[in-house]
Short mmCIF file of C-alpha atoms in Angstrom, two decimals:
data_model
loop_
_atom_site.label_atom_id
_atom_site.label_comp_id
_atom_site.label_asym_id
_atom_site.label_seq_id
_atom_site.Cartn_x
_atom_site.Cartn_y
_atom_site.Cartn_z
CA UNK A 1 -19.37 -36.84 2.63
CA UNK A 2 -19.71 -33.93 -0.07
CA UNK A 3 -16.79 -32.52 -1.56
CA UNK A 4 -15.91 -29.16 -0.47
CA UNK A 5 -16.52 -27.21 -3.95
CA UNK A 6 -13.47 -25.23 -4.96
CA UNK A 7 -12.92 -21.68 -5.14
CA UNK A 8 -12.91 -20.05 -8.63
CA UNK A 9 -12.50 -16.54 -9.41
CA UNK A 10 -15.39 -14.47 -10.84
CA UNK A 11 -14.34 -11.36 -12.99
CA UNK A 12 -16.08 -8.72 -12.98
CA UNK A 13 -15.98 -7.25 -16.52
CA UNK A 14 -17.22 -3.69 -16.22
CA UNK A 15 -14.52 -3.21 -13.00
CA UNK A 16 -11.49 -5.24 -14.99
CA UNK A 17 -9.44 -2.58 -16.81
CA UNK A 18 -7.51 -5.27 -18.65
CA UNK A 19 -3.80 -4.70 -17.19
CA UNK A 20 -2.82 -8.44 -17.78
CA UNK A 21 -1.38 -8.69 -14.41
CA UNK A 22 -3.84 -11.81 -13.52
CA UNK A 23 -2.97 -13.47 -16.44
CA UNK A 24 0.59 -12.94 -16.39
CA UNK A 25 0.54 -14.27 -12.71
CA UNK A 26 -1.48 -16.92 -12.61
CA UNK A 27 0.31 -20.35 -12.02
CA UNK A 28 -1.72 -22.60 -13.73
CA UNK A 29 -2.52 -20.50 -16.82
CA UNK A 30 -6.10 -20.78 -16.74
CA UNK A 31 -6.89 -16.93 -17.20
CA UNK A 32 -6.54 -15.54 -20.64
CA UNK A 33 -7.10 -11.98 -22.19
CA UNK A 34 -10.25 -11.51 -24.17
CA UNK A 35 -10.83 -9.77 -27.64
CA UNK A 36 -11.87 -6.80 -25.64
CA UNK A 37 -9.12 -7.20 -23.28
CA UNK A 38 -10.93 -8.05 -20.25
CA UNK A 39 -9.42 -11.50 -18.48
CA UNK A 40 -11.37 -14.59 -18.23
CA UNK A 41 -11.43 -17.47 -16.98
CA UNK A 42 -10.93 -19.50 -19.92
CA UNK A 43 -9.68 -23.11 -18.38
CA UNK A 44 -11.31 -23.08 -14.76
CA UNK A 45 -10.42 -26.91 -14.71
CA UNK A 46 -6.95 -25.50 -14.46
CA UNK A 47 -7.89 -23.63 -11.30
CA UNK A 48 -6.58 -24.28 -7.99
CA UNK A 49 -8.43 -21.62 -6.17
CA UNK A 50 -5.18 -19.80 -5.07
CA UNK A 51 -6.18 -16.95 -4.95
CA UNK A 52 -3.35 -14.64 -6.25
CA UNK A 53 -5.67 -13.23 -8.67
CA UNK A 54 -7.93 -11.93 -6.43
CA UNK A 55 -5.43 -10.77 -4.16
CA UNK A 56 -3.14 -9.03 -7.10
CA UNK A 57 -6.27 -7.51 -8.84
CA UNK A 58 -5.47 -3.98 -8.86
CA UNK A 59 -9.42 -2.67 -9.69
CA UNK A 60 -11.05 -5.43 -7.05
CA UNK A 61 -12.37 -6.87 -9.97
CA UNK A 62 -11.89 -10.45 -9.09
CA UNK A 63 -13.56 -12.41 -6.29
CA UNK A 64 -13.37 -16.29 -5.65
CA UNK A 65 -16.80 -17.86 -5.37
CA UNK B 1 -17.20 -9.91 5.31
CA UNK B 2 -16.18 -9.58 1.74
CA UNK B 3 -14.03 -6.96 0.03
CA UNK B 4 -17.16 -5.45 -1.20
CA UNK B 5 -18.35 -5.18 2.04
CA UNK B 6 -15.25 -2.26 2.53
CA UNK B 7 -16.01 -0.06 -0.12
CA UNK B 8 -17.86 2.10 -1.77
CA UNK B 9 -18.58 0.44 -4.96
CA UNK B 10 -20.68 3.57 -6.00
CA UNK B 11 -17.62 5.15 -6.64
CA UNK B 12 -15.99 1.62 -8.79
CA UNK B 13 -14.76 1.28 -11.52
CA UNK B 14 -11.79 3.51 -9.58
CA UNK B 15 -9.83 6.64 -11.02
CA UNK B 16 -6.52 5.26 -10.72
CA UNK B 17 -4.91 3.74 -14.58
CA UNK B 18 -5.33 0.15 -15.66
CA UNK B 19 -2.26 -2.02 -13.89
CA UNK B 20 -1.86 0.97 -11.07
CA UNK B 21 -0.40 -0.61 -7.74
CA UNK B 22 -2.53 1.51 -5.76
CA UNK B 23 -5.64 -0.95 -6.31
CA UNK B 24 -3.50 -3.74 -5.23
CA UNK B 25 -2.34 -2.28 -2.00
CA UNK B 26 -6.37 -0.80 -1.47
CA UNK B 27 -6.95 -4.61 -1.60
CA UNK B 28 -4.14 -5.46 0.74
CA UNK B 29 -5.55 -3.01 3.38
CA UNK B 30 -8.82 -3.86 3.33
CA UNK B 31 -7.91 -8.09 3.62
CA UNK B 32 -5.90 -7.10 6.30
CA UNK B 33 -8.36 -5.23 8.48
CA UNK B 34 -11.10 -7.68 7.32
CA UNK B 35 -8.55 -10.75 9.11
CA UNK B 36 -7.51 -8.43 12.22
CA UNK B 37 -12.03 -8.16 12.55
CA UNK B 38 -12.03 -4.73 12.95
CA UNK B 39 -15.35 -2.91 13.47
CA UNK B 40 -15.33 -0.83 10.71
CA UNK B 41 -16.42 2.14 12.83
CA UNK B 42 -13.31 2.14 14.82
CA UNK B 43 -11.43 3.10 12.01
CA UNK B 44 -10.05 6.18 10.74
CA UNK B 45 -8.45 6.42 6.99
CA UNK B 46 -6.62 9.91 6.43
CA UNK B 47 -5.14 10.44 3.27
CA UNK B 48 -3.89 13.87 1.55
CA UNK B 49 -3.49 14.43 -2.09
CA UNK B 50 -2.00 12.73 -4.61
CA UNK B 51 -3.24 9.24 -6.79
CA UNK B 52 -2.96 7.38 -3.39
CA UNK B 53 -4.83 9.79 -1.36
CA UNK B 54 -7.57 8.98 -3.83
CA UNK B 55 -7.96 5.76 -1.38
CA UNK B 56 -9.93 7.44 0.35
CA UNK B 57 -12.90 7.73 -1.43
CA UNK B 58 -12.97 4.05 -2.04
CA UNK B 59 -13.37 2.95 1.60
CA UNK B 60 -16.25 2.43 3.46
CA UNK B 61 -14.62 3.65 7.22
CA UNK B 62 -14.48 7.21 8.64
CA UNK B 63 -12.13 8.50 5.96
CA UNK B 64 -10.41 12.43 5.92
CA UNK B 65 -9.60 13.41 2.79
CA UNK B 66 -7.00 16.06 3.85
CA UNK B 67 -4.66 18.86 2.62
CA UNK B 68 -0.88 17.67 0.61
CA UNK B 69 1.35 15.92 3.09
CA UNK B 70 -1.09 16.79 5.92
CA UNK B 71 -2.28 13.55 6.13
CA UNK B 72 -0.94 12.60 9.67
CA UNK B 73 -1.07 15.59 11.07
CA UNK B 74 -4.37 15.46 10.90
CA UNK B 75 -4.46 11.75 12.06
CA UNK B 76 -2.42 13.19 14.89
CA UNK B 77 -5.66 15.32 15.79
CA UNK B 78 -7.87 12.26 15.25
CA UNK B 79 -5.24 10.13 17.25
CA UNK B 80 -5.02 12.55 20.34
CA UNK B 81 -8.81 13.41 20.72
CA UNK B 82 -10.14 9.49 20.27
CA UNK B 83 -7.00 6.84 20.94
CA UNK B 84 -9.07 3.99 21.20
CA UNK B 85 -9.60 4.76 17.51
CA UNK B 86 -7.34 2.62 14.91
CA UNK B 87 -5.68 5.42 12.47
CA UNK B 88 -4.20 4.72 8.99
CA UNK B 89 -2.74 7.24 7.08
CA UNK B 90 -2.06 5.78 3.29
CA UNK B 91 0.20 7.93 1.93
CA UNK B 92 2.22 8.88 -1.67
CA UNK B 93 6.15 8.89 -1.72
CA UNK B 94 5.91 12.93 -2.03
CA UNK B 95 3.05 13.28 0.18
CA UNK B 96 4.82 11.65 2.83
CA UNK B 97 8.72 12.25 2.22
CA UNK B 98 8.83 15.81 0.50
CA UNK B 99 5.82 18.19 1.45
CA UNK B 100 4.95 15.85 4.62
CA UNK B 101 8.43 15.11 5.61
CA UNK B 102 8.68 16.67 8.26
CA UNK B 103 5.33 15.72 9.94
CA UNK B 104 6.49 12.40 9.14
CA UNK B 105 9.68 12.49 11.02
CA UNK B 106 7.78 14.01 14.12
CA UNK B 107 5.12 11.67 14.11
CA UNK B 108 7.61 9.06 14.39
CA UNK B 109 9.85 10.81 17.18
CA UNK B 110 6.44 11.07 19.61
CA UNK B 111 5.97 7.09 18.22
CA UNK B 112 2.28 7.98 17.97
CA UNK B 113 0.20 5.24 17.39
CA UNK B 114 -0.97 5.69 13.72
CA UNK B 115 -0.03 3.61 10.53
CA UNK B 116 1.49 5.03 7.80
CA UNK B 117 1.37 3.03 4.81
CA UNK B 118 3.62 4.68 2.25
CA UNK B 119 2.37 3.90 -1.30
CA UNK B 120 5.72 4.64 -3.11
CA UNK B 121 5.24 4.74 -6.74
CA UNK B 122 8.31 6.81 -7.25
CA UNK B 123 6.80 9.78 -9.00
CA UNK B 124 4.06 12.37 -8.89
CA UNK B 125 1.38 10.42 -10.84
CA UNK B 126 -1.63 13.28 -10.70
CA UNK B 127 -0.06 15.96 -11.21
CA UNK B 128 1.92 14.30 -15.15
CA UNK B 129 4.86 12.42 -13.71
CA UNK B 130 6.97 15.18 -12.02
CA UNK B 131 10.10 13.50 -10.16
CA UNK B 132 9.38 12.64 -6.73
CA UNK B 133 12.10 11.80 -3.46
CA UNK B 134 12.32 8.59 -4.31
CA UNK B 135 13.08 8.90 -8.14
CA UNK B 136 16.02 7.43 -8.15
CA UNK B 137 19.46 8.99 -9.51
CA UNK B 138 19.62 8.60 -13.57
CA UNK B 139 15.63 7.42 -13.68
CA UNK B 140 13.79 10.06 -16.00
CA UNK B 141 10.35 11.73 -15.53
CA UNK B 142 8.85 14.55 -17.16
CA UNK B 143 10.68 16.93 -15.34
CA UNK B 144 13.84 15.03 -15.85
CA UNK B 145 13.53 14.40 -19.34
CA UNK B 146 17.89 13.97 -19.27
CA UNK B 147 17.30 11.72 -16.39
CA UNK B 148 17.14 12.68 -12.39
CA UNK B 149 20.21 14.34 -10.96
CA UNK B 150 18.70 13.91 -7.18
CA UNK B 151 19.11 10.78 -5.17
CA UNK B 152 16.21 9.26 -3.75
CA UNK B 153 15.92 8.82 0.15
CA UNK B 154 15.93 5.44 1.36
CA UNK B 155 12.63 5.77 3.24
CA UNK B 156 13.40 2.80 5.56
CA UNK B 157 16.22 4.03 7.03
CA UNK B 158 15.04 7.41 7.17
CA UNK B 159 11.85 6.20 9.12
CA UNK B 160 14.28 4.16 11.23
CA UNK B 161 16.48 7.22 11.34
CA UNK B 162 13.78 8.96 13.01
CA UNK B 163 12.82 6.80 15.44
CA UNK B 164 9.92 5.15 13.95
CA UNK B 165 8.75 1.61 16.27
CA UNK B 166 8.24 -0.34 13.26
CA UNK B 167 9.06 -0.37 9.70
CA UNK B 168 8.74 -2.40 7.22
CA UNK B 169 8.72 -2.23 2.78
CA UNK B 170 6.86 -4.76 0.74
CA UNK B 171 6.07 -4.55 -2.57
CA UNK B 172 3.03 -5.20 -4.71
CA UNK B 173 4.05 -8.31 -6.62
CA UNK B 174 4.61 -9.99 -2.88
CA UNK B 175 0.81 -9.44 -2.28
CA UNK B 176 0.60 -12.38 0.50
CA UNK B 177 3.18 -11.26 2.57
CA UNK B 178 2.01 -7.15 2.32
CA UNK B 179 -0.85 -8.40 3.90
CA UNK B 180 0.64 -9.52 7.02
CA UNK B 181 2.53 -6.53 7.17
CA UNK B 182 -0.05 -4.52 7.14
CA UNK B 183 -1.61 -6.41 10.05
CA UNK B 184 1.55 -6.38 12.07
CA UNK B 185 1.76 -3.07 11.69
CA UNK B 186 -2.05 -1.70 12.55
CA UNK B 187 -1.66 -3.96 15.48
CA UNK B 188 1.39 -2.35 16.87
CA UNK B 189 1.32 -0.06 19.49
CA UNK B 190 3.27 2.89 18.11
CA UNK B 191 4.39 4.93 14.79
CA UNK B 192 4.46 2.04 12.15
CA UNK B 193 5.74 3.06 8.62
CA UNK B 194 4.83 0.43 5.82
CA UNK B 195 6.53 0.85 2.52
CA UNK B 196 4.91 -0.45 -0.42
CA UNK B 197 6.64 0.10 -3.69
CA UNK B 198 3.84 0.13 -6.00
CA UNK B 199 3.66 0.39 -10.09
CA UNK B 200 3.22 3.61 -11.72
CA UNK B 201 2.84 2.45 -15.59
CA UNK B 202 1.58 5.63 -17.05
CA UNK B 203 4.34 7.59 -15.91
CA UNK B 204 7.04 5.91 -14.13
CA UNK B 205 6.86 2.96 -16.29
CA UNK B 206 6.55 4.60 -19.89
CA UNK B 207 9.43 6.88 -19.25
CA UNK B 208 11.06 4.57 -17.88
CA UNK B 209 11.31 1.83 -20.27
CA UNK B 210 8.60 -0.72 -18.78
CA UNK B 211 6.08 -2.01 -21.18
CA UNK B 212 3.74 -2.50 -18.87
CA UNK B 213 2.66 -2.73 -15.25
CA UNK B 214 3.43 -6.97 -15.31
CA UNK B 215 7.43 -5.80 -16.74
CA UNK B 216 7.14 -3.52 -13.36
CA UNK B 217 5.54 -6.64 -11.20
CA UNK B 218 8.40 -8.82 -12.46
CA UNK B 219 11.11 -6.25 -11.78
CA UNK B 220 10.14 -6.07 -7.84
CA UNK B 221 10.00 -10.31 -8.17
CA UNK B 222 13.72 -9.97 -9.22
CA UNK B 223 14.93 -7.09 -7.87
CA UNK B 224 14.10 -7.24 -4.55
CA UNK B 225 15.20 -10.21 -1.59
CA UNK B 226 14.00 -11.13 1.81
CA UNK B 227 16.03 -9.26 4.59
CA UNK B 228 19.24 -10.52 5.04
CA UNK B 229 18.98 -13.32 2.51
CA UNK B 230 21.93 -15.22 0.81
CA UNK B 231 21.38 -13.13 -2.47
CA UNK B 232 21.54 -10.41 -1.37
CA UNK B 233 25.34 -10.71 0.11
CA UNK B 234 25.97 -11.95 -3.64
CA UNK B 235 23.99 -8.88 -5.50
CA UNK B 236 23.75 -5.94 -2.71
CA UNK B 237 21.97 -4.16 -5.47
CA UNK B 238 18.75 -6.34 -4.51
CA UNK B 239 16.30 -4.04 -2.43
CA UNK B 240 15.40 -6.35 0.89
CA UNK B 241 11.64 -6.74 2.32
CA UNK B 242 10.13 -7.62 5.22
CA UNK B 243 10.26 -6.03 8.83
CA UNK B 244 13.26 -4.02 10.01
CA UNK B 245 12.22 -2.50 13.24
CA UNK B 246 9.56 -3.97 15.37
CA UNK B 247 9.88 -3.06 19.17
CA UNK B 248 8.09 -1.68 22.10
CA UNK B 249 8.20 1.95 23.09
CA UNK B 250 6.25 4.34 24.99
CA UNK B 251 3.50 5.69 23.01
CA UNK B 252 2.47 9.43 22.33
CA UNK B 253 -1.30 9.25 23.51
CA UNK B 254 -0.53 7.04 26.52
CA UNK B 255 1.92 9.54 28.03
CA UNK B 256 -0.30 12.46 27.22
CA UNK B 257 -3.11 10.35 29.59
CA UNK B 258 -0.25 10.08 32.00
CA UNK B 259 0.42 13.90 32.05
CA UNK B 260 -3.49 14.47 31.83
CA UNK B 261 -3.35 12.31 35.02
CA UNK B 262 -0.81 14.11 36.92
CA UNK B 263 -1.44 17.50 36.04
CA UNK B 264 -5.42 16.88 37.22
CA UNK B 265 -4.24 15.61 40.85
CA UNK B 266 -4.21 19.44 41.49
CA UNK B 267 -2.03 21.53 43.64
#
């Protein structure tokens, strides 16, 4: 049986207006702020697939793939 | 269907300031028609002016992009002429409480089935940060620069006040739980009002003293409690959340059928 492949969120840059609030809220930590202030995914190991960030997004910039 | 699959990502990146609640609740919305399975022809957005109204654009259903506080009386048209139609009216603080007040309160006396989602940012965003009905006493804008002498309405009781079937208030920080509200409430048969209190940064925030639109996601974490919690008994000072009226009255378009019905037997 194949393990069911977890969720991770996929930013997209030119919609992310850098506001923070994804990496503020995340409860693993595994988004951070770039040099050009976009967030990223920076530890996806971290990732539990929650989905807050997604959900809290304010620009719809983040999806879970 | 995705989220992408509700808008009108033409139109994206959106208008509305980086950390702006009005994204988040756009997002709520759209989640919560996408669980209900709505077709997305059998829905109407009407919005009037203000940084919320800009909503909108954004969607991909029949949206009316209406006149200031307007909003549901033109869902009321929309309403009356196709009920099986689901009608949302998303809504700013002023748009629905001080130039729409009054179509608010009626709309909620006939309980007409529409939902008004009440994005309450506490200030006239578009327009530079004027004070709004729901700035509250001592809170500064740009036209209260020595801080607000008016008391804000408490728009839950006042919905309640005026006979409104359901009500509820959320905020954006308690994303999860705004969905189901807004699900509750589109599937309720009668006036719903949904408030969302929803970060202004650029205005609200920078006059009044939040860095940024996390300090303003972390103040409704601690400032606000589930109804009728523990802490709040302890600190009344907490704002509750959740759903304070939910029950079942006659509703607007089905009595007009029933007059329609009557007054067609003749004689």
């Amino acid at each position: 049986m194949t393990k069911k492949k977890k969720m991770k969120p996929n930013i997209k840059r030119e919609w992310c207006k850098g506001c923070g609030i994804c990496v503020e809220f995340c409860p693993e930590d595994a988004l951070i702020m770039d040099e050009m202030e976009k967030a990223v995914l920076a530890y996806p190991d971290k990732c539990t697939g929650c989905m807050l960030c997604e959900l809290r997004c304010p620009d719809l910039a983040i999806e879970l793939v | 269907m995705a989220v992408k699959d509700y808008i009108r990502e033409k139109f994206f990146p959106h208008i509305w300031c980086p950390g702006c609640g009005h994204g988040i609740i756009m997002g709520g919305l759209i989640r919560a028609i996408e669980t209900l399975q709505k077709e997305k022809n059998d829905i109407v957005i009407v919005s009037g002016i203000g940084c919320s109204s800009r909503i909108c654009g954004y969607l991909d259903f029949h949206t009316l992009h209406t006149i200031h506080g307007r909003a549901l009386a033109f869902a009321t048209g929309v309403k009356l002429s196709r009920p099986e139609l689901t009608v949302i009216a998303p809504m700013g603080d002023g748009d629905a409480f001080a130039i729409g007040g009054n179509h608010l309160i009626h709309a909620a006396r006939r309980n007409i089935d529409i939902t008004a989602i009440i994005m309450n940012n506490n200030i006239y965003g578009m327009t530079g940060g004027q004070y709004s009905p729901s700035t509250g006493y001592g809170e500064f804008a740009t036209t209260a620069p020595y801080s607000n002498i008016d008391h804000p309405f408490d728009f839950v009781n006042l919905a309640i006040g005026a006979g409104a079937s359901f009500v509820a208030r959320t905020t954006t920080y308690h994303v999860t739980s705004m969905i189901k509200i807004i699900e509750k409430a589109i599937m309720h048969h009668g006036f719903s009002v949904v408030e969302i209190m929803s970060q202004c940064p650029t205005y609200f925030g920078r006059k009044n003293k939040f860095a940024s639109a996390v300090e303003m996601l972390k103040y409704y974490r601690d400032h606000t409690t589930p109804i009728g919690s523990k802490d709040k008994k302890n600190n009344p000072d907490l704002i509750e959340r959740g759903i304070f009226i939910e029950k079942e009255m006659p509703e607007y378009c089905d009595e007009y059928d029933k007059i329609i019905k009557m007054a067609s037997k003749g004689e």
